[in-house]
XYZ file of C-alpha atoms in Angstrom:
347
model
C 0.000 0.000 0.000
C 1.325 3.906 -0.357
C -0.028 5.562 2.625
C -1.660 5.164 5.367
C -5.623 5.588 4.165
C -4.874 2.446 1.461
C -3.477 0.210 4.371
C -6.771 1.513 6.760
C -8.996 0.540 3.733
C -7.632 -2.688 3.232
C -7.687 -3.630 7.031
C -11.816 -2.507 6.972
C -12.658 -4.795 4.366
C -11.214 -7.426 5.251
C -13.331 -6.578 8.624
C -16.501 -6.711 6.668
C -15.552 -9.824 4.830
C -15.012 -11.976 8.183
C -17.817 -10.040 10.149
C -20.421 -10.969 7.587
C -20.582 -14.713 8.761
C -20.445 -14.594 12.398
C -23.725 -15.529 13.082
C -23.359 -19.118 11.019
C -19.734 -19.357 11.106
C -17.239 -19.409 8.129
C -15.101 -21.585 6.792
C -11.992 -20.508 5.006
C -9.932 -21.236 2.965
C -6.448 -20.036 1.557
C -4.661 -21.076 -2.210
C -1.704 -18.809 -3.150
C -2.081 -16.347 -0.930
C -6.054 -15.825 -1.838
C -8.308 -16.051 0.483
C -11.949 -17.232 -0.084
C -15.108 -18.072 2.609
C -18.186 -19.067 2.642
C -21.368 -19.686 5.554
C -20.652 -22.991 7.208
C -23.806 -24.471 5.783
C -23.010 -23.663 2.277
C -20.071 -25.354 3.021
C -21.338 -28.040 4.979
C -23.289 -29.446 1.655
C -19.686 -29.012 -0.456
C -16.837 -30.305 -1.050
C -15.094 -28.250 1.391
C -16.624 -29.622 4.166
C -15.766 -33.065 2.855
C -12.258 -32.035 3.121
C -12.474 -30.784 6.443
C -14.703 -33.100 8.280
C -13.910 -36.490 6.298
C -9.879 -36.520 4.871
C -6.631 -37.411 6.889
C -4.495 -34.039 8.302
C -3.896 -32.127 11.198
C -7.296 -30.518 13.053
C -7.133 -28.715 16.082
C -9.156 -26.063 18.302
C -8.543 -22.349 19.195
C -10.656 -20.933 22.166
C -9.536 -17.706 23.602
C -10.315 -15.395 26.124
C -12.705 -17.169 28.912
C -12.267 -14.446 31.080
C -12.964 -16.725 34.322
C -14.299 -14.871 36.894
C -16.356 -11.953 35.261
C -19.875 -11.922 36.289
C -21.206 -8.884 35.025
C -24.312 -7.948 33.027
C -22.092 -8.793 29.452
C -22.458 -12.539 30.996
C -22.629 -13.153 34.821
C -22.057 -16.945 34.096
C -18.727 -17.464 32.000
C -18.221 -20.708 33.167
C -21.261 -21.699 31.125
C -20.593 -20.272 28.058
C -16.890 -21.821 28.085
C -18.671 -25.160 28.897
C -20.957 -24.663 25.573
C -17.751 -24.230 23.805
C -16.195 -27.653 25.336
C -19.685 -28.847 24.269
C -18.872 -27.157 20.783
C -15.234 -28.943 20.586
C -16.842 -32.367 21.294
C -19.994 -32.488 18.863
C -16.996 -31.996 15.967
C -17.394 -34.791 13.409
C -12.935 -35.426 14.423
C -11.567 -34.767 17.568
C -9.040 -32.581 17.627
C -5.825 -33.760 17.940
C -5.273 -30.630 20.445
C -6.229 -27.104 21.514
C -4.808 -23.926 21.558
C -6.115 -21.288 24.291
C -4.827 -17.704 23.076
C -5.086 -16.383 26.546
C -7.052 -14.687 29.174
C -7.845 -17.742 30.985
C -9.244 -15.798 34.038
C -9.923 -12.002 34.577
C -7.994 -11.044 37.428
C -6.100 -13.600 38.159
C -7.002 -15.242 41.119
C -5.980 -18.825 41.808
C -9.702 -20.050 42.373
C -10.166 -18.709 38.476
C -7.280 -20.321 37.510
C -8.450 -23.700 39.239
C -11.993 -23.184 37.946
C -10.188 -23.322 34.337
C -8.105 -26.336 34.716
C -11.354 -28.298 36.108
C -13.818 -27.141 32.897
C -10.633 -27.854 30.653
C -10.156 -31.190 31.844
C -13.298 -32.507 30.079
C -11.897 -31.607 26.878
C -10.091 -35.152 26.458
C -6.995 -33.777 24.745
C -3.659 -31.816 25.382
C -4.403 -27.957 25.805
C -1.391 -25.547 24.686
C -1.780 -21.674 26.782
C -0.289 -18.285 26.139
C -1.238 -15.845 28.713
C -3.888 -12.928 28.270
C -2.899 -9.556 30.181
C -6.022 -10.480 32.496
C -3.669 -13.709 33.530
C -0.560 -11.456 34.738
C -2.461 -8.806 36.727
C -0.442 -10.462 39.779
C 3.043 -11.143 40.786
C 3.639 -10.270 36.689
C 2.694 -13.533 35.573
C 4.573 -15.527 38.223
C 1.099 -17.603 39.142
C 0.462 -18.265 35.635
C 3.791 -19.852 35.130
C 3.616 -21.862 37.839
C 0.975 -23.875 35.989
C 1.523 -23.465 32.522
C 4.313 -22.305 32.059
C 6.590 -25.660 32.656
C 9.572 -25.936 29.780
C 8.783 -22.388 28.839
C 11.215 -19.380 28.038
C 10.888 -16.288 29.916
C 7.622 -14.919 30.290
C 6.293 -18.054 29.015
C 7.084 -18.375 25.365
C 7.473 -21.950 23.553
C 7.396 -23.894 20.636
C 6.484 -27.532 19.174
C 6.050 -29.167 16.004
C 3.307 -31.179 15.453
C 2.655 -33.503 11.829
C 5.346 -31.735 10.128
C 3.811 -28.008 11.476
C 6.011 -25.942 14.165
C 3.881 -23.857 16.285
C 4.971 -20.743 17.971
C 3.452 -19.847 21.636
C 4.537 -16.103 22.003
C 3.681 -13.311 24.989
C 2.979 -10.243 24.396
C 1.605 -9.000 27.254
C 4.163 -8.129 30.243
C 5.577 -5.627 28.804
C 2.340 -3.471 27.404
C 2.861 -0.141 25.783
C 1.117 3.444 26.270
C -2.214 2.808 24.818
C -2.390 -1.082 25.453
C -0.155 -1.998 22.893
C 1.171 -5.545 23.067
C 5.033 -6.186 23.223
C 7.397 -8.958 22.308
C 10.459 -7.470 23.949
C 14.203 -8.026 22.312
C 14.616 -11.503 23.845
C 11.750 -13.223 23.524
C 12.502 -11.913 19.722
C 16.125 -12.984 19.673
C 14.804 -16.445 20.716
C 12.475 -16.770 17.798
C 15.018 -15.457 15.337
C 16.949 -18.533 17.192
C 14.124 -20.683 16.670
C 12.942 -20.639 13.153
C 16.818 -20.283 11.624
C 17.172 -23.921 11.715
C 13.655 -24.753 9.825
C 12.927 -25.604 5.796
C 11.392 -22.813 4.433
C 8.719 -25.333 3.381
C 7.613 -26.007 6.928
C 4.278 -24.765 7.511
C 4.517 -22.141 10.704
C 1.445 -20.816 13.207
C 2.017 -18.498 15.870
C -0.418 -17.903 18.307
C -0.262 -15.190 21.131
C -2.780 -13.163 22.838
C -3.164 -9.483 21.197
C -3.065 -9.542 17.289
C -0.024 -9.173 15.760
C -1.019 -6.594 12.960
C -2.570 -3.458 13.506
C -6.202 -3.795 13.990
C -6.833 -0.591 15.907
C -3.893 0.845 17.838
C -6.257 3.503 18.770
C -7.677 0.823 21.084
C -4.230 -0.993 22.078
C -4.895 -3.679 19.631
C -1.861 -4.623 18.002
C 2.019 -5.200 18.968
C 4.652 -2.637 18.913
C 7.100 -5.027 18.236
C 5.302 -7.240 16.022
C 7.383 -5.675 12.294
C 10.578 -7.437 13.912
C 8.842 -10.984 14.611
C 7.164 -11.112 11.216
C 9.966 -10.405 9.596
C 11.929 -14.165 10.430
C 8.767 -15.320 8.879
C 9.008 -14.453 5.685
C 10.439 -16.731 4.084
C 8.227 -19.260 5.183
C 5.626 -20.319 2.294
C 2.778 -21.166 5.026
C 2.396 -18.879 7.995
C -0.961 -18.406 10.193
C -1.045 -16.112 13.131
C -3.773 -16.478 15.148
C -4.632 -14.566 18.090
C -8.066 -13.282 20.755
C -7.820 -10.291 22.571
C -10.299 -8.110 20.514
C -13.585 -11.326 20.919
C -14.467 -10.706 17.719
C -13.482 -12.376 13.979
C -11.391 -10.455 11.659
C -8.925 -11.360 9.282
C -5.997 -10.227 7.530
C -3.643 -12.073 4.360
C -0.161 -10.151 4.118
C 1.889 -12.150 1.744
C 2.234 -15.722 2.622
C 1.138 -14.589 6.187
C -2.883 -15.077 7.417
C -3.939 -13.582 10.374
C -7.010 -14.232 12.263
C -8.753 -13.238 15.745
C -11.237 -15.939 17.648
C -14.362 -14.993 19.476
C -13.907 -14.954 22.820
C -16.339 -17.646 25.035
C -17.348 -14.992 27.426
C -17.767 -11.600 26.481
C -18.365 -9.737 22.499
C -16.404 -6.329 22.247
C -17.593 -3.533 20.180
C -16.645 -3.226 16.829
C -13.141 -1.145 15.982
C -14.067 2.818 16.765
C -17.898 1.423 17.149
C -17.426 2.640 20.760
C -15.546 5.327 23.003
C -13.865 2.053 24.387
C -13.107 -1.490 23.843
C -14.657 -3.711 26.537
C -17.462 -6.377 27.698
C -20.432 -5.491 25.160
C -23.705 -6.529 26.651
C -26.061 -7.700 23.958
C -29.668 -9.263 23.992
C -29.797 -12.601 25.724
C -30.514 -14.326 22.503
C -27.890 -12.684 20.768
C -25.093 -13.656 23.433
C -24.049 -16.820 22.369
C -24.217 -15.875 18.777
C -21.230 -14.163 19.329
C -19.022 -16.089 20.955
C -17.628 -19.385 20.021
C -14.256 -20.682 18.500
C -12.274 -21.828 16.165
C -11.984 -25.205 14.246
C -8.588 -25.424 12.464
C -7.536 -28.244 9.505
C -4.495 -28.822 8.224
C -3.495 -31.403 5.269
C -0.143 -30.812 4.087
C 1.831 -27.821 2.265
C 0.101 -28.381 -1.208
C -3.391 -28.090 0.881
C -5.163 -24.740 2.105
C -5.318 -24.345 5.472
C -9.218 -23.358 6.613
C -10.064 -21.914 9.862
C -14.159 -22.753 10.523
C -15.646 -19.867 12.933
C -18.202 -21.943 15.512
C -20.372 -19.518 17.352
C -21.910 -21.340 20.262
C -25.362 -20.655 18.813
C -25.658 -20.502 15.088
C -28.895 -19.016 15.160
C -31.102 -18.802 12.675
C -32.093 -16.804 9.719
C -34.105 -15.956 7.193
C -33.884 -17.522 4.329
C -33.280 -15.591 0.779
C -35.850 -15.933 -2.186
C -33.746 -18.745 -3.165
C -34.003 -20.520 0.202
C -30.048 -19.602 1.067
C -29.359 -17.903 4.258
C -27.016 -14.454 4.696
C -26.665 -13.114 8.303
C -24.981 -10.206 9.352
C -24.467 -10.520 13.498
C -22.630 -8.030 15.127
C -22.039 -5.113 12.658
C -23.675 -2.067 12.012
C -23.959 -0.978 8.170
C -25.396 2.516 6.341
C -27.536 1.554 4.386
C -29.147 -1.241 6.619
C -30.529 -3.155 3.552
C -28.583 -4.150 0.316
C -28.897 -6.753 -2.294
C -25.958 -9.225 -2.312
C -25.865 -11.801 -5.024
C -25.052 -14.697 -3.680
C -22.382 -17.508 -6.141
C -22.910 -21.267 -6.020
């Protein structure tokens, strides 16, 4: 992009894109760097689906920020909706070989939030991999949260694994926040994943998950990482890169180059909108609206020569009305001038 105003286009509609499918969820899809989506029940009668659901590859769950511990009137029962999204993760038609929680466990940080977590998370049946949310280091800077999950970690609790021929990247970017909210790597935890990735094929497929986004979604708000230029740029050379991150509870997505980056719902609290507010923070919403938007994310994986597509799950998919030719578009948590357009819809 040349300025600034291209690169702030871009980002909104890309915004608009993801937002549109939140109420259903969305499965995506990435081939050469292009990324195309469609409503999980379109999907769900395609050959997409089939791929996801039926073939061999690597499928595992993102949930983010379960906030344990609120109670206020943007959802006094948390622990509920994170057990709707355990209920979620089981009803898929594959387990998942594992999940990824992209922080904000609890919301202050208390060790009966952190126990409450570890009992729900149990039930899920498989391995759970954490980064921590800035509402897990409100205390002894993150000393509690180490202390449980942060065993053959670096520093504040960075990591990495591989998994089927995939090397995932567990970075923190919360200690250290910057005026405004701003998430921040810090030079060591970068020098480490210079470290890390130097030895990898540039063929190996690469996700990084962390708490705040790694792009720019609204610093105006705190959501993005100071730091983040310096990380992405060991990744480059990498032909398959997905960053995915919470902080923000709400679905947007970004392709830079070979790199995708998407934000998860949170499971116990929507946020407004970029700007769509004087603040970020807990949204309340009408009761039957709640669990429409929040949820997680279903990830597959096949092989290098495969896309990679990330299926948004609210916990309710709602439903809604149905076109003149009996296919369904919903538009959940957006606002748009004018309210009503026509949008032709592709087989």
């Amino acid at each position: 992009m040349k300025n600034k105003n291209d690169k702030t286009e871009w980002d909104r509609r890309g915004f608009l894109t993801c937002m549109a499918w939140v109420g259903t969820g969305a499965v995506w899809t990435m081939t050469g760097g292009i990324l195309k989506g469609m409503p999980i029940e379109q999907a769900a009668r395609g050959a997409a689906a089939r791929s996801t659901a039926e073939a061999g590859g690597l499928r595992f769950v993102q949930i983010s920020d379960s906030h344990i511990g609120f109670n206020k009137d943007a959802n006094p029962d948390v622990t509920a909706t994170l057990r709707a999204a355990i209920a979620k993760i089981h009803a898929l038609p594959q387990a998942p070989s594992f999940v990824l929680h992209t922080g904000d466990l609890t919301h202050l940080s208390k060790p009966e939030e952190f126990d409450t977590l570890q009992q729900e998370l149990t039930g899920l049946g498989a391995p759970v991999f954490y980064v921590p949310g800035e509402h897990d280091v409100l205390n002894d800077n993150g000393k509690s949260y180490l202390e449980r999950y942060g065993k053959d970690t670096k520093g504040a609790g960075w990591y990495s694994f591989n998994q089927a021929g995939v090397h995932f990247i567990g970075l923190v970017n919360v200690v250290d926040l910057k005026a405004g909210g701003m998430g921040s790597l810090g030079a060591e935890q970068l020098e480490w994943l210079e470290a890390d990735v130097k030895r990898l094929k540039s063929s190996t497929p690469i996700v990084v998950f962390a708490h705040i986004p790694l792009w720019s979604v609204y610093p105006e708000w705190g959501w993005g990482t100071d730091d983040s230029a310096r990380a992405l740029s060991y990744l480059k050379r990498f032909g398959s890169v997905s960053v995915l991150n919470g902080h923000i509870h709400q679905v947007m997505q970004k392709v830079e180059g070979n790199v995708t980056f998407h934000t998860a719902m949170s499971t116990a609290f929507p946020q407004p909108a970029p700007g769509a507010a004087p603040s970020p923070g807990p949204m309340k919403v009408e009761a039957d609206r709640l669990k429409k938007m929040l949820g997680l994310a279903s990830i597959a994986y096949h092989d290098v020569h495969h896309p990679i597509a990330v299926t948004d799950l609210p916990l309710d998919n709602g439903v809604a009305s149905a076109g003149a030719d009996g296919r369904q578009i919903v538009v959940d948590h957006s606002s748009f001038s004018p309210a009503a357009a026509t949008v032709p819809v592709r087989p």
